[in-house]
């Protein structure tokens, strides 16, 4: 039997909080952890075309449908943070979502 979602990811959202100096900063807060996922690097040709874009997508992440997940959140898979660039409802049936992700700038 093949496991449809063999990986695990955590999802974070950005929250604006006041810092110690009275200013504001963005902090990442955990939304959900240990979400079953299928994490798949994009193919070579897709990667070539993605590099032509300003924010290239390097990873496709499939998860069970969850309307709380939005673009500009981030996932962490095996300690690697990736920004969610797009959220697609696969087949339009509210069963599986495709997250188009890019590596965060170091």
mmCIF file of N, CA and C in Angstrom:
data_model
loop_
_atom_site.group_PDB
_atom_site.id
_atom_site.type_symbol
_atom_site.label_atom_id
_atom_site.label_comp_id
_atom_site.label_asym_id
_atom_site.label_seq_id
_atom_site.Cartn_x
_atom_site.Cartn_y
_atom_site.Cartn_z
ATOM 1 N N UNK A 1 0.840 -1.194 0.000
ATOM 2 C CA UNK A 1 0.000 0.000 0.000
ATOM 3 C C UNK A 1 0.884 1.256 0.000
ATOM 4 N N UNK A 2 0.584 2.192 -0.871
ATOM 5 C CA UNK A 2 1.345 3.425 -0.976
ATOM 6 C C UNK A 2 0.692 4.488 -0.095
ATOM 7 N N UNK A 3 1.521 5.158 0.698
ATOM 8 C CA UNK A 3 1.026 6.224 1.565
ATOM 9 C C UNK A 3 0.909 7.505 0.736
ATOM 10 N N UNK A 4 -0.302 8.037 0.629
ATOM 11 C CA UNK A 4 -0.545 9.239 -0.173
ATOM 12 C C UNK A 4 0.209 10.456 0.373
ATOM 13 N N UNK A 5 0.339 10.542 1.689
ATOM 14 C CA UNK A 5 1.012 11.662 2.344
ATOM 15 C C UNK A 5 2.113 11.130 3.271
ATOM 16 N N UNK A 6 3.288 10.783 2.714
ATOM 17 C CA UNK A 6 4.337 10.143 3.515
ATOM 18 C C UNK A 6 5.207 11.095 4.350
ATOM 19 N N UNK A 7 5.035 12.409 4.188
ATOM 20 C CA UNK A 7 5.876 13.377 4.896
ATOM 21 C C UNK A 7 5.058 14.134 5.944
ATOM 22 N N UNK A 8 5.765 14.905 6.763
ATOM 23 C CA UNK A 8 5.103 15.784 7.732
ATOM 24 C C UNK A 8 5.643 17.201 7.571
ATOM 25 N N UNK A 9 4.743 18.171 7.709
ATOM 26 C CA UNK A 9 5.129 19.582 7.683
ATOM 27 C C UNK A 9 4.458 20.297 8.844
ATOM 28 N N UNK A 10 4.974 21.463 9.165
ATOM 29 C CA UNK A 10 4.328 22.386 10.099
ATOM 30 C C UNK A 10 4.023 23.656 9.324
ATOM 31 N N UNK A 11 2.967 24.346 9.712
ATOM 32 C CA UNK A 11 2.574 25.579 9.025
ATOM 33 C C UNK A 11 2.566 26.727 10.027
ATOM 34 N N UNK A 12 3.141 27.848 9.600
ATOM 35 C CA UNK A 12 3.259 29.037 10.437
ATOM 36 C C UNK A 12 2.610 30.232 9.751
ATOM 37 N N UNK A 13 2.128 31.170 10.560
ATOM 38 C CA UNK A 13 1.599 32.425 10.039
ATOM 39 C C UNK A 13 2.393 33.567 10.663
ATOM 40 N N UNK A 14 2.417 34.691 9.994
ATOM 41 C CA UNK A 14 3.142 35.856 10.472
ATOM 42 C C UNK A 14 2.204 36.742 11.284
ATOM 43 N N UNK A 15 2.694 37.186 12.421
ATOM 44 C CA UNK A 15 1.897 38.068 13.281
ATOM 45 C C UNK A 15 2.731 39.301 13.615
ATOM 46 N N UNK A 16 2.128 40.457 13.510
ATOM 47 C CA UNK A 16 2.809 41.706 13.841
ATOM 48 C C UNK A 16 2.703 41.928 15.349
ATOM 49 N N UNK A 17 3.873 42.030 16.002
ATOM 50 C CA UNK A 17 3.907 42.209 17.460
ATOM 51 C C UNK A 17 4.809 43.386 17.805
ATOM 52 N N UNK A 18 4.548 43.971 18.952
ATOM 53 C CA UNK A 18 5.357 45.097 19.400
ATOM 54 C C UNK A 18 6.673 44.571 19.959
ATOM 55 N N UNK A 19 7.777 45.225 19.566
ATOM 56 C CA UNK A 19 9.080 44.803 20.081
ATOM 57 C C UNK A 19 9.433 45.583 21.342
ATOM 58 N N UNK A 20 10.580 45.283 21.927
ATOM 59 C CA UNK A 20 10.995 45.907 23.187
ATOM 60 C C UNK A 20 11.263 47.397 23.061
ATOM 61 N N UNK A 21 11.576 47.866 21.859
ATOM 62 C CA UNK A 21 11.870 49.280 21.646
ATOM 63 C C UNK A 21 10.643 50.116 21.318
ATOM 64 N N UNK A 22 9.449 49.532 21.362
ATOM 65 C CA UNK A 22 8.229 50.263 21.068
ATOM 66 C C UNK A 22 7.827 50.227 19.603
ATOM 67 N N UNK A 23 8.653 49.594 18.771
ATOM 68 C CA UNK A 23 8.323 49.443 17.359
ATOM 69 C C UNK A 23 7.561 48.158 17.116
ATOM 70 N N UNK A 24 7.486 47.784 15.870
ATOM 71 C CA UNK A 24 6.755 46.573 15.494
ATOM 72 C C UNK A 24 7.657 45.646 14.698
ATOM 73 N N UNK A 25 7.426 44.352 14.841
ATOM 74 C CA UNK A 25 8.139 43.354 14.056
ATOM 75 C C UNK A 25 7.208 42.180 13.777
ATOM 76 N N UNK A 26 7.549 41.417 12.757
ATOM 77 C CA UNK A 26 6.761 40.232 12.423
ATOM 78 C C UNK A 26 7.386 39.010 13.074
ATOM 79 N N UNK A 27 6.569 38.195 13.699
ATOM 80 C CA UNK A 27 7.006 36.942 14.327
ATOM 81 C C UNK A 27 6.225 35.800 13.697
ATOM 82 N N UNK A 28 6.897 34.658 13.505
ATOM 83 C CA UNK A 28 6.224 33.472 12.991
ATOM 84 C C UNK A 28 5.608 32.715 14.149
ATOM 85 N N UNK A 29 4.322 32.401 14.013
ATOM 86 C CA UNK A 29 3.571 31.656 15.028
ATOM 87 C C UNK A 29 3.083 30.342 14.424
ATOM 88 N N UNK A 30 3.151 29.288 15.203
ATOM 89 C CA UNK A 30 2.715 27.973 14.738
ATOM 90 C C UNK A 30 1.202 27.945 14.557
ATOM 91 N N UNK A 31 0.764 27.551 13.377
ATOM 92 C CA UNK A 31 -0.664 27.371 13.100
ATOM 93 C C UNK A 31 -1.047 25.909 13.303
ATOM 94 N N UNK A 32 -0.286 25.004 12.656
ATOM 95 C CA UNK A 32 -0.567 23.568 12.756
ATOM 96 C C UNK A 32 0.747 22.818 12.614
ATOM 97 N N UNK A 33 0.863 21.715 13.336
ATOM 98 C CA UNK A 33 2.075 20.916 13.203
ATOM 99 C C UNK A 33 1.730 19.466 12.897
ATOM 100 N N UNK A 34 2.729 18.756 12.424
ATOM 101 C CA UNK A 34 2.605 17.336 12.075
ATOM 102 C C UNK A 34 1.464 17.082 11.082
ATOM 103 N N UNK A 35 1.389 17.936 10.054
ATOM 104 C CA UNK A 35 0.385 17.759 9.010
ATOM 105 C C UNK A 35 0.918 16.753 8.000
ATOM 106 N N UNK A 36 0.118 15.759 7.679
ATOM 107 C CA UNK A 36 0.493 14.780 6.661
ATOM 108 C C UNK A 36 0.596 15.490 5.314
ATOM 109 N N UNK A 37 1.670 15.206 4.576
ATOM 110 C CA UNK A 37 1.918 15.913 3.319
ATOM 111 C C UNK A 37 2.697 15.027 2.348
ATOM 112 N N UNK A 38 2.685 15.449 1.094
ATOM 113 C CA UNK A 38 3.558 14.866 0.082
ATOM 114 C C UNK A 38 4.381 16.020 -0.463
ATOM 115 N N UNK A 39 5.672 16.043 -0.142
ATOM 116 C CA UNK A 39 6.568 17.117 -0.530
ATOM 117 C C UNK A 39 7.367 16.654 -1.743
ATOM 118 N N UNK A 40 7.278 17.430 -2.836
ATOM 119 C CA UNK A 40 7.878 17.002 -4.097
ATOM 120 C C UNK A 40 8.603 18.174 -4.759
ATOM 121 N N UNK A 41 9.925 18.042 -4.964
ATOM 122 C CA UNK A 41 10.634 19.089 -5.712
ATOM 123 C C UNK A 41 10.083 19.142 -7.140
ATOM 124 N N UNK A 42 10.076 20.330 -7.725
ATOM 125 C CA UNK A 42 9.590 20.435 -9.092
ATOM 126 C C UNK A 42 10.627 19.851 -10.043
ATOM 127 N N UNK A 43 10.193 19.498 -11.250
ATOM 128 C CA UNK A 43 11.080 18.871 -12.238
ATOM 129 C C UNK A 43 12.105 19.868 -12.771
ATOM 130 N N UNK A 44 13.106 19.374 -13.455
ATOM 131 C CA UNK A 44 14.157 20.220 -14.005
ATOM 132 C C UNK A 44 13.647 21.305 -14.926
ATOM 133 N N UNK A 45 12.738 20.966 -15.840
ATOM 134 C CA UNK A 45 12.210 21.969 -16.772
ATOM 135 C C UNK A 45 11.375 23.001 -16.025
ATOM 136 N N UNK A 46 10.552 22.548 -15.071
ATOM 137 C CA UNK A 46 9.769 23.490 -14.276
ATOM 138 C C UNK A 46 10.696 24.416 -13.498
ATOM 139 N N UNK A 47 11.800 23.857 -12.965
ATOM 140 C CA UNK A 47 12.756 24.660 -12.205
ATOM 141 C C UNK A 47 13.381 25.727 -13.104
ATOM 142 N N UNK A 48 13.734 25.373 -14.334
ATOM 143 C CA UNK A 48 14.315 26.325 -15.273
ATOM 144 C C UNK A 48 13.364 27.508 -15.484
ATOM 145 N N UNK A 49 12.090 27.216 -15.735
ATOM 146 C CA UNK A 49 11.112 28.292 -15.947
ATOM 147 C C UNK A 49 10.869 29.082 -14.663
ATOM 148 N N UNK A 50 10.883 28.417 -13.529
ATOM 149 C CA UNK A 50 10.677 29.107 -12.253
ATOM 150 C C UNK A 50 11.787 30.104 -11.982
ATOM 151 N N UNK A 51 13.005 29.807 -12.402
ATOM 152 C CA UNK A 51 14.126 30.716 -12.175
ATOM 153 C C UNK A 51 13.967 32.028 -12.938
ATOM 154 N N UNK A 52 13.105 32.049 -13.940
ATOM 155 C CA UNK A 52 12.862 33.261 -14.709
ATOM 156 C C UNK A 52 11.957 34.224 -13.948
ATOM 157 N N UNK A 53 11.319 33.735 -12.901
ATOM 158 C CA UNK A 53 10.390 34.541 -12.106
ATOM 159 C C UNK A 53 11.117 35.219 -10.956
ATOM 160 N N UNK A 54 10.475 36.219 -10.398
ATOM 161 C CA UNK A 54 11.059 36.947 -9.267
ATOM 162 C C UNK A 54 11.148 36.069 -8.025
ATOM 163 N N UNK A 55 10.113 35.289 -7.720
ATOM 164 C CA UNK A 55 10.084 34.391 -6.569
ATOM 165 C C UNK A 55 9.870 32.972 -7.059
ATOM 166 N N UNK A 56 10.929 32.287 -7.454
ATOM 167 C CA UNK A 56 10.758 30.974 -8.070
ATOM 168 C C UNK A 56 10.223 29.920 -7.110
ATOM 169 N N UNK A 57 9.269 29.154 -7.605
ATOM 170 C CA UNK A 57 8.708 28.034 -6.861
ATOM 171 C C UNK A 57 9.645 26.852 -7.053
ATOM 172 N N UNK A 58 10.002 26.196 -5.976
ATOM 173 C CA UNK A 58 10.914 25.056 -6.079
ATOM 174 C C UNK A 58 10.316 23.767 -5.522
ATOM 175 N N UNK A 59 9.154 23.865 -4.886
ATOM 176 C CA UNK A 59 8.583 22.702 -4.227
ATOM 177 C C UNK A 59 7.065 22.715 -4.361
ATOM 178 N N UNK A 60 6.504 21.550 -4.686
ATOM 179 C CA UNK A 60 5.057 21.349 -4.647
ATOM 180 C C UNK A 60 4.755 20.526 -3.402
ATOM 181 N N UNK A 61 3.810 20.995 -2.596
ATOM 182 C CA UNK A 61 3.449 20.299 -1.364
ATOM 183 C C UNK A 61 1.953 20.025 -1.406
ATOM 184 N N UNK A 62 1.607 18.752 -1.356
ATOM 185 C CA UNK A 62 0.202 18.337 -1.361
ATOM 186 C C UNK A 62 -0.200 17.979 0.062
ATOM 187 N N UNK A 63 -1.367 18.490 0.498
ATOM 188 C CA UNK A 63 -1.879 18.202 1.839
ATOM 189 C C UNK A 63 -3.392 18.015 1.760
ATOM 190 N N UNK A 64 -3.995 17.408 2.793
ATOM 191 C CA UNK A 64 -5.459 17.387 2.840
ATOM 192 C C UNK A 64 -5.993 18.824 2.864
ATOM 193 N N UNK A 65 -7.149 19.040 2.268
ATOM 194 C CA UNK A 65 -7.740 20.380 2.150
ATOM 195 C C UNK A 65 -7.904 21.028 3.519
ATOM 196 N N UNK A 66 -7.511 22.290 3.622
ATOM 197 C CA UNK A 66 -7.658 23.071 4.853
ATOM 198 C C UNK A 66 -7.813 24.538 4.472
ATOM 199 N N UNK A 67 -9.014 25.109 4.596
ATOM 200 C CA UNK A 67 -9.235 26.490 4.166
ATOM 201 C C UNK A 67 -8.490 27.532 4.999
ATOM 202 N N UNK A 68 -7.904 27.143 6.137
ATOM 203 C CA UNK A 68 -7.160 28.093 6.977
ATOM 204 C C UNK A 68 -5.792 28.430 6.392
ATOM 205 N N UNK A 69 -5.308 27.645 5.453
ATOM 206 C CA UNK A 69 -3.968 27.842 4.904
ATOM 207 C C UNK A 69 -4.029 28.806 3.732
ATOM 208 N N UNK A 70 -3.180 29.833 3.794
ATOM 209 C CA UNK A 70 -3.203 30.926 2.818
ATOM 210 C C UNK A 70 -1.794 31.202 2.278
ATOM 211 N N UNK A 71 -1.708 31.860 1.114
ATOM 212 C CA UNK A 71 -0.406 32.314 0.639
ATOM 213 C C UNK A 71 0.226 33.258 1.665
ATOM 214 N N UNK A 72 1.536 33.336 1.635
ATOM 215 C CA UNK A 72 2.359 34.143 2.536
ATOM 216 C C UNK A 72 2.483 33.555 3.939
ATOM 217 N N UNK A 73 1.905 32.378 4.161
ATOM 218 C CA UNK A 73 2.250 31.613 5.349
ATOM 219 C C UNK A 73 3.516 30.862 4.979
ATOM 220 N N UNK A 74 4.058 30.109 5.918
ATOM 221 C CA UNK A 74 5.234 29.329 5.570
ATOM 222 C C UNK A 74 5.110 27.922 6.112
ATOM 223 N N UNK A 75 5.784 27.004 5.443
ATOM 224 C CA UNK A 75 5.845 25.637 5.932
ATOM 225 C C UNK A 75 7.278 25.361 6.368
ATOM 226 N N UNK A 76 7.421 24.375 7.224
ATOM 227 C CA UNK A 76 8.741 23.875 7.580
ATOM 228 C C UNK A 76 8.690 22.369 7.382
ATOM 229 N N UNK A 77 9.621 21.877 6.563
ATOM 230 C CA UNK A 77 9.739 20.442 6.284
ATOM 231 C C UNK A 77 11.194 20.053 6.514
ATOM 232 N N UNK A 78 11.413 19.125 7.426
ATOM 233 C CA UNK A 78 12.775 18.673 7.764
ATOM 234 C C UNK A 78 13.679 19.841 8.132
ATOM 235 N N UNK A 79 13.125 20.810 8.848
ATOM 236 C CA UNK A 79 13.898 21.955 9.309
ATOM 237 C C UNK A 79 14.117 23.038 8.274
ATOM 238 N N UNK A 80 13.577 22.876 7.074
ATOM 239 C CA UNK A 80 13.766 23.857 5.999
ATOM 240 C C UNK A 80 12.498 24.699 5.854
ATOM 241 N N UNK A 81 12.588 26.012 6.119
ATOM 242 C CA UNK A 81 11.420 26.879 5.940
ATOM 243 C C UNK A 81 11.214 27.241 4.477
ATOM 244 N N UNK A 82 9.952 27.228 4.045
ATOM 245 C CA UNK A 82 9.588 27.605 2.674
ATOM 246 C C UNK A 82 8.328 28.472 2.720
ATOM 247 N N UNK A 83 8.336 29.524 1.929
ATOM 248 C CA UNK A 83 7.181 30.412 1.841
ATOM 249 C C UNK A 83 6.146 29.825 0.892
ATOM 250 N N UNK A 84 4.882 29.946 1.258
ATOM 251 C CA UNK A 84 3.791 29.512 0.391
ATOM 252 C C UNK A 84 3.474 30.655 -0.562
ATOM 253 N N UNK A 85 3.675 30.421 -1.848
ATOM 254 C CA UNK A 85 3.414 31.422 -2.879
ATOM 255 C C UNK A 85 1.993 31.318 -3.424
ATOM 256 N N UNK A 86 1.456 30.105 -3.498
ATOM 257 C CA UNK A 86 0.105 29.910 -4.039
ATOM 258 C C UNK A 86 -0.522 28.695 -3.367
ATOM 259 N N UNK A 87 -1.840 28.764 -3.208
ATOM 260 C CA UNK A 87 -2.627 27.661 -2.640
ATOM 261 C C UNK A 87 -3.689 27.294 -3.661
ATOM 262 N N UNK A 88 -3.651 26.039 -4.143
ATOM 263 C CA UNK A 88 -4.582 25.595 -5.176
ATOM 264 C C UNK A 88 -5.434 24.446 -4.664
ATOM 265 N N UNK A 89 -6.728 24.512 -4.936
ATOM 266 C CA UNK A 89 -7.665 23.450 -4.581
ATOM 267 C C UNK A 89 -7.627 22.426 -5.721
ATOM 268 N N UNK A 90 -6.917 21.321 -5.520
ATOM 269 C CA UNK A 90 -6.763 20.309 -6.561
ATOM 270 C C UNK A 90 -8.119 19.724 -6.954
ATOM 271 N N UNK A 91 -8.499 19.859 -8.180
ATOM 272 C CA UNK A 91 -9.746 19.298 -8.685
ATOM 273 C C UNK A 91 -10.993 20.039 -8.237
ATOM 274 N N UNK A 92 -10.841 21.078 -7.415
ATOM 275 C CA UNK A 92 -11.983 21.881 -6.976
ATOM 276 C C UNK A 92 -12.972 21.153 -6.085
ATOM 277 N N UNK A 93 -12.542 20.051 -5.458
ATOM 278 C CA UNK A 93 -13.482 19.250 -4.661
ATOM 279 C C UNK A 93 -13.233 19.343 -3.154
ATOM 280 N N UNK A 94 -12.395 20.297 -2.719
ATOM 281 C CA UNK A 94 -12.104 20.495 -1.301
ATOM 282 C C UNK A 94 -11.591 19.223 -0.624
ATOM 283 N N UNK A 95 -10.725 18.491 -1.339
ATOM 284 C CA UNK A 95 -10.147 17.271 -0.769
ATOM 285 C C UNK A 95 -8.638 17.386 -0.589
ATOM 286 N N UNK A 96 -7.943 17.884 -1.614
ATOM 287 C CA UNK A 96 -6.491 17.993 -1.576
ATOM 288 C C UNK A 96 -6.085 19.392 -2.019
ATOM 289 N N UNK A 97 -5.097 19.961 -1.321
ATOM 290 C CA UNK A 97 -4.556 21.269 -1.678
ATOM 291 C C UNK A 97 -3.140 21.099 -2.198
ATOM 292 N N UNK A 98 -2.774 21.951 -3.149
ATOM 293 C CA UNK A 98 -1.410 22.036 -3.633
ATOM 294 C C UNK A 98 -0.850 23.372 -3.184
ATOM 295 N N UNK A 99 0.246 23.328 -2.429
ATOM 296 C CA UNK A 99 0.940 24.539 -2.002
ATOM 297 C C UNK A 99 2.181 24.702 -2.870
ATOM 298 N N UNK A 100 2.263 25.797 -3.589
ATOM 299 C CA UNK A 100 3.435 26.120 -4.398
ATOM 300 C C UNK A 100 4.372 26.922 -3.490
ATOM 301 N N UNK A 101 5.565 26.374 -3.232
ATOM 302 C CA UNK A 101 6.455 26.970 -2.231
ATOM 303 C C UNK A 101 7.814 27.314 -2.809
ATOM 304 N N UNK A 102 8.475 28.283 -2.166
ATOM 305 C CA UNK A 102 9.839 28.670 -2.518
ATOM 306 C C UNK A 102 10.669 28.694 -1.243
ATOM 307 N N UNK A 103 11.967 28.479 -1.403
ATOM 308 C CA UNK A 103 12.876 28.558 -0.268
ATOM 309 C C UNK A 103 12.929 29.987 0.228
ATOM 310 N N UNK A 104 12.994 30.159 1.531
ATOM 311 C CA UNK A 104 13.126 31.496 2.093
ATOM 312 C C UNK A 104 14.541 32.008 1.874
ATOM 313 N N UNK A 105 14.657 33.313 1.704
ATOM 314 C CA UNK A 105 15.970 33.907 1.553
ATOM 315 C C UNK A 105 16.691 33.826 2.885
ATOM 316 N N UNK A 106 17.957 33.487 2.838
ATOM 317 C CA UNK A 106 18.760 33.344 4.053
ATOM 318 C C UNK A 106 19.199 34.715 4.533
#
